[in-house]
Tab-separated table of C-alpha atoms in Angstrom:
chain	number	residue	atom	x	y	z
N	26	MET	CA	18.488	-47.616	-50.956
N	27	THR	CA	18.370	-45.393	-47.914
N	28	LYS	CA	19.039	-41.724	-47.626
N	29	GLY	CA	22.458	-42.438	-46.215
N	30	ASP	CA	23.677	-44.656	-49.084
N	31	ASP	CA	25.969	-43.092	-51.701
N	32	PHE	CA	25.096	-39.573	-50.599
N	33	ASN	CA	27.927	-38.920	-48.189
N	34	PHE	CA	29.027	-36.040	-50.411
N	35	LEU	CA	25.886	-34.144	-49.323
N	36	SER	CA	25.619	-32.162	-46.104
N	37	GLU	CA	23.230	-33.286	-43.364
N	38	GLU	CA	20.831	-30.462	-44.233
N	39	ASP	CA	20.884	-31.341	-47.991
N	40	ARG	CA	20.106	-34.975	-47.238
N	41	ASN	CA	16.702	-33.894	-45.983
N	42	PHE	CA	15.791	-33.267	-49.630
N	43	VAL	CA	16.828	-36.750	-50.852
N	44	ILE	CA	13.953	-39.116	-51.668
N	45	SER	CA	14.389	-42.648	-50.364
N	46	ASP	CA	13.398	-45.944	-51.966
N	47	ASP	CA	10.665	-46.478	-49.425
N	48	GLU	CA	9.092	-43.117	-50.166
N	49	ILE	CA	9.035	-43.813	-53.921
N	50	ASN	CA	7.730	-47.365	-53.507
N	51	GLY	CA	4.950	-46.169	-51.235
N	52	ALA	CA	3.935	-43.508	-53.703
N	53	CYS	CA	3.901	-45.972	-56.614
N	54	ASP	CA	1.717	-48.403	-54.710
N	55	ASP	CA	-0.889	-45.718	-54.147
N	56	ILE	CA	-1.319	-44.861	-57.844
N	57	ASP	CA	-4.298	-46.352	-59.759
N	58	LEU	CA	-2.498	-47.390	-62.981
N	59	ASP	CA	-5.662	-48.584	-64.731
N	60	SER	CA	-7.287	-45.190	-64.351
N	61	ILE	CA	-4.189	-43.525	-65.695
N	62	ALA	CA	-4.061	-45.862	-68.755
N	63	SER	CA	-7.722	-45.216	-69.522
N	64	ALA	CA	-7.183	-41.494	-69.341
N	65	GLU	CA	-4.205	-41.852	-71.678
N	66	GLN	CA	-6.300	-43.474	-74.441
N	67	LYS	CA	-8.968	-40.823	-74.289
N	68	ASP	CA	-6.596	-37.879	-74.546
N	69	GLN	CA	-3.459	-38.992	-76.442
N	70	ASP	CA	-2.720	-35.481	-77.630
N	71	GLU	CA	-2.662	-34.204	-74.099
N	72	LEU	CA	-0.370	-37.035	-73.012
N	73	GLU	CA	2.109	-36.262	-75.760
N	74	GLY	CA	2.111	-32.627	-74.705
N	75	LEU	CA	2.917	-33.662	-71.175
N	76	THR	CA	5.745	-36.018	-72.124
N	77	ASN	CA	7.395	-33.371	-74.329
N	78	THR	CA	7.640	-30.821	-71.536
N	79	ASP	CA	10.830	-30.079	-69.731
N	80	THR	CA	11.922	-33.303	-68.003
N	81	ASN	CA	14.468	-31.641	-65.820
N	82	ARG	CA	12.666	-30.842	-62.562
N	83	ASN	CA	15.400	-30.278	-60.049
N	84	ARG	CA	15.180	-28.877	-56.508
N	85	SER	CA	18.218	-26.784	-55.708
N	86	ASP	CA	19.360	-26.088	-52.159
N	87	SER	CA	20.432	-22.649	-50.911
N	88	ASP	CA	23.743	-22.575	-52.864
N	89	GLY	CA	22.432	-24.379	-55.972
N	90	SER	CA	24.741	-27.367	-55.551
N	91	ALA	CA	22.328	-30.120	-54.470
N	92	SER	CA	19.301	-31.517	-56.290
N	93	ALA	CA	16.536	-33.865	-55.286
N	94	ASP	CA	17.265	-37.530	-55.909
N	95	TYR	CA	14.828	-39.218	-58.233
N	96	ASN	CA	15.910	-42.681	-57.336
N	97	ALA	CA	17.419	-44.531	-60.304
N	98	ASP	CA	16.678	-48.077	-59.180
N	99	ILE	CA	12.895	-47.753	-59.001
N	100	GLU	CA	10.625	-47.686	-62.051
N	101	CYS	CA	6.911	-47.266	-62.162
N	102	ASP	CA	4.735	-49.190	-64.568
N	103	GLU	CA	5.494	-48.244	-68.194
N	104	ASP	CA	1.825	-47.465	-68.856
N	105	SER	CA	1.695	-44.744	-66.191
N	106	THR	CA	1.722	-41.060	-66.877
N	107	SER	CA	5.379	-40.155	-66.350
N	108	ARG	CA	8.222	-37.786	-66.938
N	109	SER	CA	11.888	-38.495	-67.511
N	110	SER	CA	14.388	-37.023	-65.078
N	111	ASN	CA	17.979	-36.131	-65.778
N	112	TYR	CA	18.874	-39.354	-63.953
N	113	GLY	CA	16.980	-41.349	-66.532
N	114	ILE	CA	14.175	-42.287	-64.153
N	115	ALA	CA	10.544	-42.427	-65.187
N	116	LEU	CA	8.556	-40.785	-62.388
N	117	ASP	CA	4.960	-39.763	-62.254
N	118	ASP	CA	4.190	-36.117	-61.454
N	119	ASP	CA	1.979	-37.171	-58.547
N	120	ILE	CA	4.809	-39.172	-57.036
N	121	VAL	CA	7.236	-36.289	-57.244
N	122	SER	CA	4.705	-33.803	-55.948
N	123	ARG	CA	3.735	-35.940	-52.937
N	124	VAL	CA	7.286	-36.792	-52.000
N	125	LEU	CA	8.474	-33.210	-52.347
N	126	ASP	CA	5.498	-31.933	-50.366
N	127	GLY	CA	6.277	-34.419	-47.600
N	128	SER	CA	9.888	-33.265	-47.515
N	129	ASN	CA	8.806	-29.614	-47.387
N	130	ASP	CA	6.396	-30.348	-44.562
N	131	ARG	CA	9.137	-31.993	-42.561
N	132	MET	CA	11.462	-29.053	-43.070
N	133	LYS	CA	8.738	-26.580	-42.156
N	134	GLY	CA	8.006	-28.596	-39.015
N	135	ARG	CA	11.645	-28.485	-37.992
N	136	MET	CA	11.836	-24.757	-38.646
N	137	ASN	CA	8.657	-24.158	-36.647
N	138	GLU	CA	10.122	-26.036	-33.685
N	139	LYS	CA	13.278	-23.953	-33.900
N	140	HIS	CA	11.263	-20.749	-34.048
N	141	LYS	CA	9.207	-21.821	-31.035
N	142	LYS	CA	12.343	-22.498	-28.988
N	143	VAL	CA	13.895	-19.194	-30.012
N	144	CYS	CA	10.716	-17.340	-29.051
N	145	LYS	CA	10.420	-19.233	-25.769
N	146	TYR	CA	13.978	-18.587	-24.612
N	147	GLY	CA	13.885	-15.051	-25.930
N	148	MET	CA	10.763	-14.330	-23.907
N	149	MET	CA	12.340	-15.868	-20.809
N	150	LEU	CA	15.403	-13.664	-21.214
N	151	LEU	CA	13.217	-10.596	-21.713
N	152	VAL	CA	11.124	-11.327	-18.599
N	153	GLY	CA	14.272	-12.022	-16.591
N	154	PHE	CA	15.854	-8.771	-17.724
N	155	VAL	CA	12.734	-6.742	-16.924
N	156	GLY	CA	12.525	-8.392	-13.497
N	157	PHE	CA	16.191	-7.688	-12.809
N	158	VAL	CA	15.798	-4.021	-13.760
N	159	TRP	CA	12.668	-3.795	-11.583
N	160	VAL	CA	14.516	-5.203	-8.582
N	161	LEU	CA	17.413	-2.803	-9.055
N	162	ASN	CA	15.156	0.209	-9.468
N	163	SER	CA	12.738	-0.729	-6.701
N	164	ASP	CA	13.072	-0.979	-2.951
N	165	PHE	CA	12.827	-4.771	-2.974
N	166	PHE	CA	15.984	-5.268	-0.922
N	167	VAL	CA	15.007	-2.540	1.521
N	168	MET	CA	11.690	-4.248	2.275
N	169	ARG	CA	13.453	-7.590	2.578
N	170	ASP	CA	15.832	-6.166	5.200
N	171	ILE	CA	12.934	-4.602	7.078
N	172	GLN	CA	11.194	-7.979	7.238
N	173	GLN	CA	14.384	-9.732	8.362
N	174	HIS	CA	15.758	-7.099	10.756
N	175	GLY	CA	12.793	-4.897	11.616
N	176	SER	CA	14.406	-1.871	10.015
N	177	ALA	CA	16.147	-0.572	6.917
N	178	PHE	CA	18.785	0.866	9.245
N	179	HIS	CA	19.940	-2.337	10.882
N	180	MET	CA	23.514	-2.020	12.126
N	181	ASN	CA	25.970	-4.714	13.102
N	182	ASP	CA	28.554	-2.603	14.913
N	183	GLU	CA	28.649	-4.375	18.278
N	184	GLU	CA	32.423	-4.892	18.317
N	185	LYS	CA	32.992	-1.140	18.148
N	186	PHE	CA	31.097	-0.427	21.353
N	187	LEU	CA	31.070	-3.503	23.577
N	188	GLU	CA	33.702	-6.059	24.295
N	189	LYS	CA	32.238	-9.537	24.005
N	190	PRO	CA	31.731	-10.817	27.566
N	191	SER	CA	33.028	-14.272	28.451
N	192	PHE	CA	30.474	-14.683	31.245
N	193	ASN	CA	26.730	-14.531	31.873
N	194	VAL	CA	26.091	-10.802	32.254
N	195	PHE	CA	23.021	-11.555	34.385
N	196	ASP	CA	25.175	-13.008	37.128
N	197	PHE	CA	27.400	-9.967	37.561
N	198	PRO	CA	25.944	-6.731	38.983
N	199	VAL	CA	27.000	-3.476	37.385
N	200	VAL	CA	28.924	-1.341	39.866
N	201	VAL	CA	27.356	2.093	40.269
N	202	SER	CA	28.973	4.941	42.131
N	203	GLU	CA	28.713	4.832	45.929
N	204	ASN	CA	27.406	8.375	45.851
N	205	PHE	CA	24.407	7.399	43.770
N	206	ALA	CA	21.189	7.038	45.778
N	207	VAL	CA	18.574	4.680	44.330
N	208	PRO	CA	15.161	6.395	44.301
N	209	PRO	CA	12.622	4.692	46.625
N	210	ALA	CA	10.125	4.238	43.769
N	211	TYR	CA	12.305	1.487	42.286
N	212	ASN	CA	11.217	-0.755	45.139
N	213	ASN	CA	7.810	-0.765	43.433
N	214	ILE	CA	9.262	-2.783	40.539
N	215	VAL	CA	9.544	-6.573	40.656
N	216	ASN	CA	12.993	-7.992	39.971
N	217	VAL	CA	12.984	-9.727	36.617
N	218	ARG	CA	14.474	-12.913	38.123
N	219	GLY	CA	12.412	-12.846	41.259
N	220	THR	CA	9.138	-14.690	41.763
N	221	ALA	CA	6.895	-15.681	38.857
N	222	TYR	CA	4.420	-13.124	37.560
N	223	GLN	CA	1.261	-12.764	39.669
N	224	SER	CA	-1.537	-11.137	37.683
N	225	SER	CA	-3.602	-10.295	40.788
N	226	LYS	CA	-0.870	-8.126	42.341
N	227	GLU	CA	1.340	-7.042	39.445
N	228	THR	CA	0.770	-5.079	36.267
N	229	PRO	CA	2.799	-5.373	33.038
N	230	PHE	CA	4.336	-1.953	32.441
N	231	PHE	CA	5.758	-1.302	28.969
N	232	VAL	CA	8.596	1.233	28.921
N	233	TYR	CA	9.146	3.003	25.605
N	234	SER	CA	10.698	6.159	24.281
N	235	GLN	CA	8.808	8.408	21.903
N	236	ASP	CA	10.170	7.020	18.635
N	237	GLY	CA	6.676	6.654	17.175
N	238	SER	CA	6.333	2.873	17.224
N	239	THR	CA	3.212	1.424	18.847
N	240	VAL	CA	3.571	-2.160	17.617
N	241	ILE	CA	3.526	-3.849	21.060
N	242	GLU	CA	0.496	-1.894	22.270
N	243	ASP	CA	-1.257	-2.664	18.965
N	244	ILE	CA	-0.657	-6.405	19.350
N	245	LEU	CA	-1.816	-6.528	22.968
N	246	SER	CA	-4.969	-4.485	22.371
N	247	GLU	CA	-5.909	-5.556	18.847
N	248	CYS	CA	-4.835	-9.204	18.823
N	249	LEU	CA	-4.865	-10.274	22.474
N	250	GLY	CA	-7.908	-8.187	23.417
N	251	MET	CA	-6.267	-6.647	26.468
N	252	SER	CA	-7.562	-3.620	28.324
N	253	ILE	CA	-4.918	-0.894	27.990
N	254	ALA	CA	-4.159	2.048	30.235
N	255	GLY	CA	-2.223	4.377	27.975
N	256	THR	CA	-2.075	7.719	26.267
N	257	ASN	CA	-5.362	7.635	24.363
N	258	PRO	CA	-7.506	10.745	24.881
N	259	ILE	CA	-10.351	10.113	27.297
N	260	PRO	CA	-13.828	10.362	25.685
N	261	SER	CA	-15.876	13.352	26.786
N	262	ASP	CA	-18.678	11.140	28.064
N	263	ALA	CA	-16.372	9.010	30.255
N	264	LYS	CA	-16.583	9.380	34.012
N	265	LYS	CA	-13.749	11.121	35.782
N	266	GLY	CA	-12.249	10.051	39.061
N	267	THR	CA	-13.691	6.551	38.754
N	268	LEU	CA	-11.909	3.898	36.722
N	269	GLN	CA	-13.882	2.251	33.967
N	270	THR	CA	-13.242	0.760	30.549
N	271	TYR	CA	-14.564	1.890	27.206
N	272	ASP	CA	-14.295	0.673	23.620
N	273	SER	CA	-12.763	3.023	21.114
N	274	GLN	CA	-15.232	4.065	18.410
N	275	GLU	CA	-12.419	4.138	15.846
N	276	SER	CA	-10.640	0.860	16.540
N	277	GLY	CA	-12.983	-1.090	18.817
N	278	ARG	CA	-10.120	-1.635	21.270
N	279	THR	CA	-10.672	-1.562	25.015
N	280	TYR	CA	-9.069	1.177	27.123
N	281	VAL	CA	-9.190	2.356	30.716
N	282	ASN	CA	-10.372	5.952	31.105
N	283	VAL	CA	-6.976	7.405	32.057
N	284	ASP	CA	-4.474	9.520	30.145
N	285	LEU	CA	-0.882	8.568	30.951
N	286	ALA	CA	0.655	10.979	28.449
N	287	THR	CA	1.196	13.647	31.109
N	288	ALA	CA	2.482	13.682	34.674
N	289	ALA	CA	-0.815	15.163	35.850
N	290	GLY	CA	-2.758	12.396	34.146
N	291	ILE	CA	-0.562	9.752	35.768
N	292	LYS	CA	-1.098	11.220	39.226
N	293	GLU	CA	-4.878	11.248	38.722
N	294	ALA	CA	-4.764	7.601	37.629
N	295	GLY	CA	-2.749	6.754	40.725
N	296	LYS	CA	-5.296	8.405	43.015
N	297	ALA	CA	-8.076	6.467	41.293
N	298	GLY	CA	-6.281	3.217	42.179
N	299	LEU	CA	-4.906	2.188	38.760
N	300	ALA	CA	-2.095	0.069	40.262
N	301	SER	CA	-4.531	-2.268	42.026
N	302	SER	CA	-7.371	-2.163	39.495
N	303	PRO	CA	-8.409	-5.453	37.857
N	304	LEU	CA	-9.664	-3.421	34.874
N	305	VAL	CA	-6.185	-2.876	33.443
N	306	ASP	CA	-4.181	-5.626	31.716
N	307	ALA	CA	-1.178	-3.529	30.678
N	308	ILE	CA	0.168	-0.002	31.096
N	309	PHE	CA	1.828	2.080	28.368
N	310	THR	CA	3.414	5.465	29.028
N	311	PRO	CA	6.547	7.285	27.854
N	312	LEU	CA	6.861	8.789	31.357
N	313	PHE	CA	8.492	5.764	32.922
N	314	HIS	CA	9.798	7.256	36.165
N	315	THR	CA	6.615	9.152	36.889
N	316	GLY	CA	4.558	6.073	36.091
N	317	ILE	CA	6.212	3.770	38.639
N	318	GLU	CA	5.348	6.191	41.441
N	319	ILE	CA	1.680	5.134	41.353
N	320	PHE	CA	2.687	1.606	42.453
N	321	ASN	CA	3.626	0.485	45.955
N	322	THR	CA	5.182	-2.469	47.699
N	323	GLU	CA	1.909	-4.415	47.601
N	324	PHE	CA	0.893	-3.733	44.009
N	325	LYS	CA	4.004	-3.632	41.839
N	326	ALA	CA	4.971	-3.148	38.228
N	327	ARG	CA	6.613	-5.678	35.883
N	328	LEU	CA	8.752	-3.858	33.323
N	329	TYR	CA	9.367	-4.870	29.746
N	330	THR	CA	10.700	-2.892	26.784
N	331	LEU	CA	11.698	-3.010	23.125
N	332	MET	CA	15.269	-1.829	22.565
N	333	ARG	CA	16.231	-0.176	19.293
N	334	HIS	CA	19.654	0.553	17.818
N	335	PRO	CA	20.436	4.273	18.365
N	336	VAL	CA	20.864	4.958	14.638
N	337	ASP	CA	17.574	3.263	13.836
N	338	ARG	CA	15.859	5.004	16.765
N	339	THR	CA	17.189	8.384	15.653
N	340	VAL	CA	15.760	7.959	12.166
N	341	SER	CA	12.407	6.834	13.580
N	342	GLU	CA	12.319	9.846	15.932
N	343	TYR	CA	13.144	12.135	13.003
N	344	TYR	CA	10.265	10.683	10.987
N	345	THR	CA	7.820	11.118	13.888
N	346	PHE	CA	9.035	14.672	14.523
N	347	THR	CA	8.671	15.841	10.920
N	348	GLN	CA	5.289	14.145	10.535
N	349	ASN	CA	3.848	15.872	13.610
N	350	ALA	CA	5.597	19.260	13.414
N	351	ALA	CA	3.238	22.212	13.231
N	352	GLU	CA	5.580	24.474	11.277
N	353	GLU	CA	6.384	23.752	7.643
N	354	VAL	CA	10.052	24.595	8.105
N	355	LEU	CA	10.308	21.816	10.694
N	356	ARG	CA	8.407	19.336	8.539
N	357	GLU	CA	10.899	19.940	5.732
N	358	MET	CA	13.976	19.357	7.894
N	359	THR	CA	16.541	16.861	6.615
N	360	LEU	CA	17.818	14.166	8.951
N	361	GLU	CA	21.177	15.889	9.221
N	362	GLU	CA	19.500	19.188	10.106
N	363	TYR	CA	17.380	17.445	12.726
N	364	ILE	CA	20.235	15.754	14.581
N	365	ASN	CA	22.129	19.048	14.676
N	366	SER	CA	19.119	20.996	15.958
N	367	LYS	CA	17.926	21.776	19.485
N	368	TYR	CA	15.067	19.301	19.006
N	369	TYR	CA	17.332	16.259	19.021
N	370	ILE	CA	18.521	14.750	22.300
N	371	GLY	CA	21.630	12.603	22.197
N	372	ASN	CA	21.991	9.596	24.538
N	373	HIS	CA	18.262	9.792	25.089
N	374	MET	CA	17.778	6.113	25.977
N	375	THR	CA	20.445	6.178	28.691
N	376	SER	CA	18.909	9.251	30.300
N	377	PHE	CA	15.379	7.909	29.802
N	378	ILE	CA	15.961	4.539	31.474
N	379	GLY	CA	18.232	5.869	34.205
N	380	GLY	CA	16.123	8.949	34.862
N	381	CYS	CA	19.310	10.972	34.896
N	382	TRP	CA	17.907	14.422	34.322
N	383	SER	CA	19.776	15.974	37.244
N	384	PRO	CA	23.095	17.728	36.441
N	385	ALA	CA	24.499	16.072	39.560
N	386	ILE	CA	24.397	12.676	37.853
N	387	THR	CA	27.304	12.321	35.443
N	388	ASP	CA	26.978	10.476	32.168
N	389	ASP	CA	29.192	7.615	33.351
N	390	ILE	CA	27.093	7.060	36.477
N	391	CYS	CA	23.897	7.271	34.457
N	392	LEU	CA	25.163	4.643	31.999
N	393	GLN	CA	26.082	2.191	34.758
N	394	TRP	CA	22.785	2.766	36.572
N	395	SER	CA	20.827	2.212	33.354
N	396	LYS	CA	22.681	-1.052	32.729
N	397	GLU	CA	21.903	-2.276	36.216
N	398	LEU	CA	18.222	-1.380	35.812
N	399	LEU	CA	18.047	-3.348	32.557
N	400	ARG	CA	19.797	-6.292	34.209
N	401	THR	CA	17.537	-6.467	37.250
N	402	LYS	CA	14.159	-4.976	36.294
N	403	PHE	CA	13.464	-5.411	32.564
N	404	VAL	CA	12.362	-8.132	30.195
N	405	ILE	CA	14.117	-7.075	26.999
N	406	GLY	CA	12.830	-7.436	23.465
N	407	LEU	CA	14.537	-6.141	20.338
N	408	GLN	CA	13.060	-4.117	17.509
N	409	ASP	CA	15.195	-6.256	15.178
N	410	ASP	CA	13.050	-9.263	16.088
N	411	ILE	CA	9.493	-8.287	16.987
N	412	TYR	CA	8.196	-11.843	16.677
N	413	GLY	CA	10.891	-13.049	19.073
N	414	ALA	CA	10.138	-10.202	21.474
N	415	MET	CA	6.447	-11.124	21.626
N	416	GLU	CA	7.305	-14.769	22.277
N	417	LEU	CA	9.537	-13.696	25.158
N	418	TYR	CA	6.831	-11.471	26.679
N	419	GLU	CA	4.207	-14.204	26.322
N	420	ASP	CA	6.456	-16.748	28.047
N	421	TYR	CA	7.295	-14.364	30.877
N	422	PHE	CA	3.747	-13.150	31.544
N	423	PHE	CA	2.088	-16.493	30.749
N	424	TRP	CA	0.000	-15.010	27.973
N	425	ASP	CA	-1.418	-18.065	26.280
N	426	TYR	CA	-2.773	-16.805	22.977
N	427	ASP	CA	-2.035	-19.264	20.199
N	428	SER	CA	-5.158	-19.436	18.037
N	429	PRO	CA	-4.964	-19.039	14.231
N	430	GLN	CA	-6.901	-15.768	14.526
N	431	VAL	CA	-4.348	-14.317	16.974
N	432	LYS	CA	-1.431	-15.417	14.808
N	433	SER	CA	-3.025	-13.852	11.748
N	434	CYS	CA	-3.680	-10.630	13.652
N	435	LYS	CA	-0.060	-10.467	14.831
N	436	ARG	CA	1.176	-10.848	11.267
N	437	ASP	CA	-1.082	-8.021	10.128
N	438	VAL	CA	0.025	-5.686	12.928
N	439	ILE	CA	3.707	-6.431	12.389
N	440	LYS	CA	3.258	-5.938	8.651
N	441	SER	CA	1.837	-2.494	9.410
N	442	GLU	CA	4.940	-1.813	11.487
N	443	PHE	CA	7.099	-2.881	8.544
N	444	ASP	CA	5.128	-0.521	6.300
N	445	ARG	CA	5.825	2.292	8.744
N	446	ASP	CA	9.525	1.390	8.762
N	447	PHE	CA	9.501	1.569	4.972
N	448	ALA	CA	7.937	5.036	5.146
N	449	VAL	CA	10.687	6.004	7.607
N	450	TYR	CA	13.273	4.841	5.074
N	451	GLN	CA	11.595	6.813	2.290
N	452	SER	CA	11.668	9.971	4.412
N	453	VAL	CA	15.463	9.689	4.515
N	454	GLY	CA	15.811	8.373	0.962
N	455	GLU	CA	18.891	6.236	1.455
N	456	ARG	CA	20.642	3.831	3.778
N	457	ILE	CA	23.051	5.099	6.421
N	458	LYS	CA	26.448	3.451	5.946
N	459	GLU	CA	28.858	2.940	8.806
N	460	ASP	CA	31.598	4.865	7.029
N	461	SER	CA	29.356	7.880	6.352
N	462	LYS	CA	29.587	11.247	8.070
N	463	LEU	CA	25.930	10.994	9.093
N	464	TYR	CA	26.540	7.701	10.892
N	465	GLN	CA	29.554	9.148	12.700
N	466	THR	CA	27.562	12.185	13.807
N	467	ILE	CA	24.745	10.063	15.251
N	468	VAL	CA	27.163	7.722	17.003
N	469	GLU	CA	29.122	10.597	18.544
N	470	LYS	CA	25.919	12.084	19.946
N	471	ASN	CA	24.864	8.663	21.302
N	472	SER	CA	28.073	7.066	22.545
N	473	PHE	CA	26.465	5.937	25.829
N	474	ASP	CA	23.332	4.716	24.078
N	475	MET	CA	25.456	2.598	21.738
N	476	GLU	CA	27.098	0.833	24.661
N	477	LEU	CA	23.789	0.473	26.503
N	478	TYR	CA	22.060	-1.000	23.461
N	479	TRP	CA	24.641	-3.709	22.863
N	480	TYR	CA	24.701	-4.512	26.590
N	481	ALA	CA	20.921	-4.984	26.391
N	482	VAL	CA	21.381	-7.329	23.415
N	483	GLU	CA	23.659	-9.513	25.558
N	484	LEU	CA	21.129	-9.513	28.402
N	485	GLN	CA	18.382	-10.500	26.022
N	486	LYS	CA	20.331	-13.531	24.818
N	487	PHE	CA	20.458	-14.964	28.340
N	488	GLN	CA	16.826	-14.074	29.015
N	489	ARG	CA	15.774	-16.071	25.966
N	490	ALA	CA	17.541	-19.064	27.492
N	491	TRP	CA	15.844	-19.121	30.896
N	492	ILE	CA	12.476	-17.365	30.555
N	493	PRO	CA	10.836	-20.182	28.514
N	494	ARG	CA	11.599	-22.560	31.394
N	495	LEU	CA	9.077	-20.758	33.630
N	496	THR	CA	6.200	-23.202	34.032
N	497	SER	CA	3.381	-21.670	36.025
N	498	SER	CA	1.942	-18.432	37.290
N	499	PRO	CA	0.373	-18.048	40.725
N	500	ALA	CA	-3.012	-16.304	40.774
């Protein structure tokens, strides 16, 4: 008889307590009947005491309705030590004990497995919940956006400020007023689509506003090992009037002994022959228009820049300003207070690139002139994609640096830039939404910069298409 026969009235759980024929037969076969009979003869009184005990040994389930089956069709040897069940079956105590213990073990095993699964899935839910709360309460998504877009203040508002052109913007000059006279110094700049870069006669000149980012200079000096002429203070033991290089004691980077942070410093560097010096690999100065005056028609500059969305640039400038301010009241300025103060300059990028500091140059003329300069004189990278910007610069200037060490160094430098961008975000404390009053205020103060930025983005798209096709660089 199996556990399924004649016990359909029991539930599936109660059937686990039923003892099958095979279990009883196996138990009977294991009993040494001769030893039991011998023990019976020696202690008859004890045997009689055992057989007169309560014969009803039932195992009830949880509601008391089911009992263990002492199978009625199987009988052990009549000489064995036995008890009579309420089913009329003669079963030895050892048989019952072993079978019941086996059933209990099976049930315990099943319960243990259930407990393990409950604990496992419970722990997974707990870990998932803790992780979810951590993500919500942390700046995980902010850092992700910084890594993807180069800033926590990435904006996608192009349609508001620039109509999508249906033509290659490189092929169509921007019309500037007839009354605008192009300064002679601009002849010292190579046209971006002119001849290929010649390192012996031209110097890469990085144009940047003072938003605090030094990521491009850091990559060129730290990773590519270039000799930089920039704004680093000149060591006291360096010679003056004669160009030479020195290694920074702090960073180990190589610099030329000039200070291009001031107009006076730029003029001194020009007199010393910086434009034609083989000591310099790249120039960095925020004084763009003063800087190009040290070049001439024989030794020219090649311009490249990293454009930043005006909202993002404003926040970065605010962070730099408050970090470097001497007065505590200025260091504690909020972003809103800063952009409404005398320290903030709206449309700074348009004026900076166009050099439109004269009241005689209207904002409209300055915007058109700045667009034309970007179109004809600049290789354009975007802060939103620093890796892509470096690839573009390397293709244009034939900088062949592709070793694992250089790649690792670039990642480290760009990670440091991302860390700075995260600190910039923390200084503000929240994102700037396009429907916010703060966003509207910044945009109103930078209406020309908004149009110039998105025009530069369009230029950059076409540059990325043709610059990689350059194949060689004359000496």
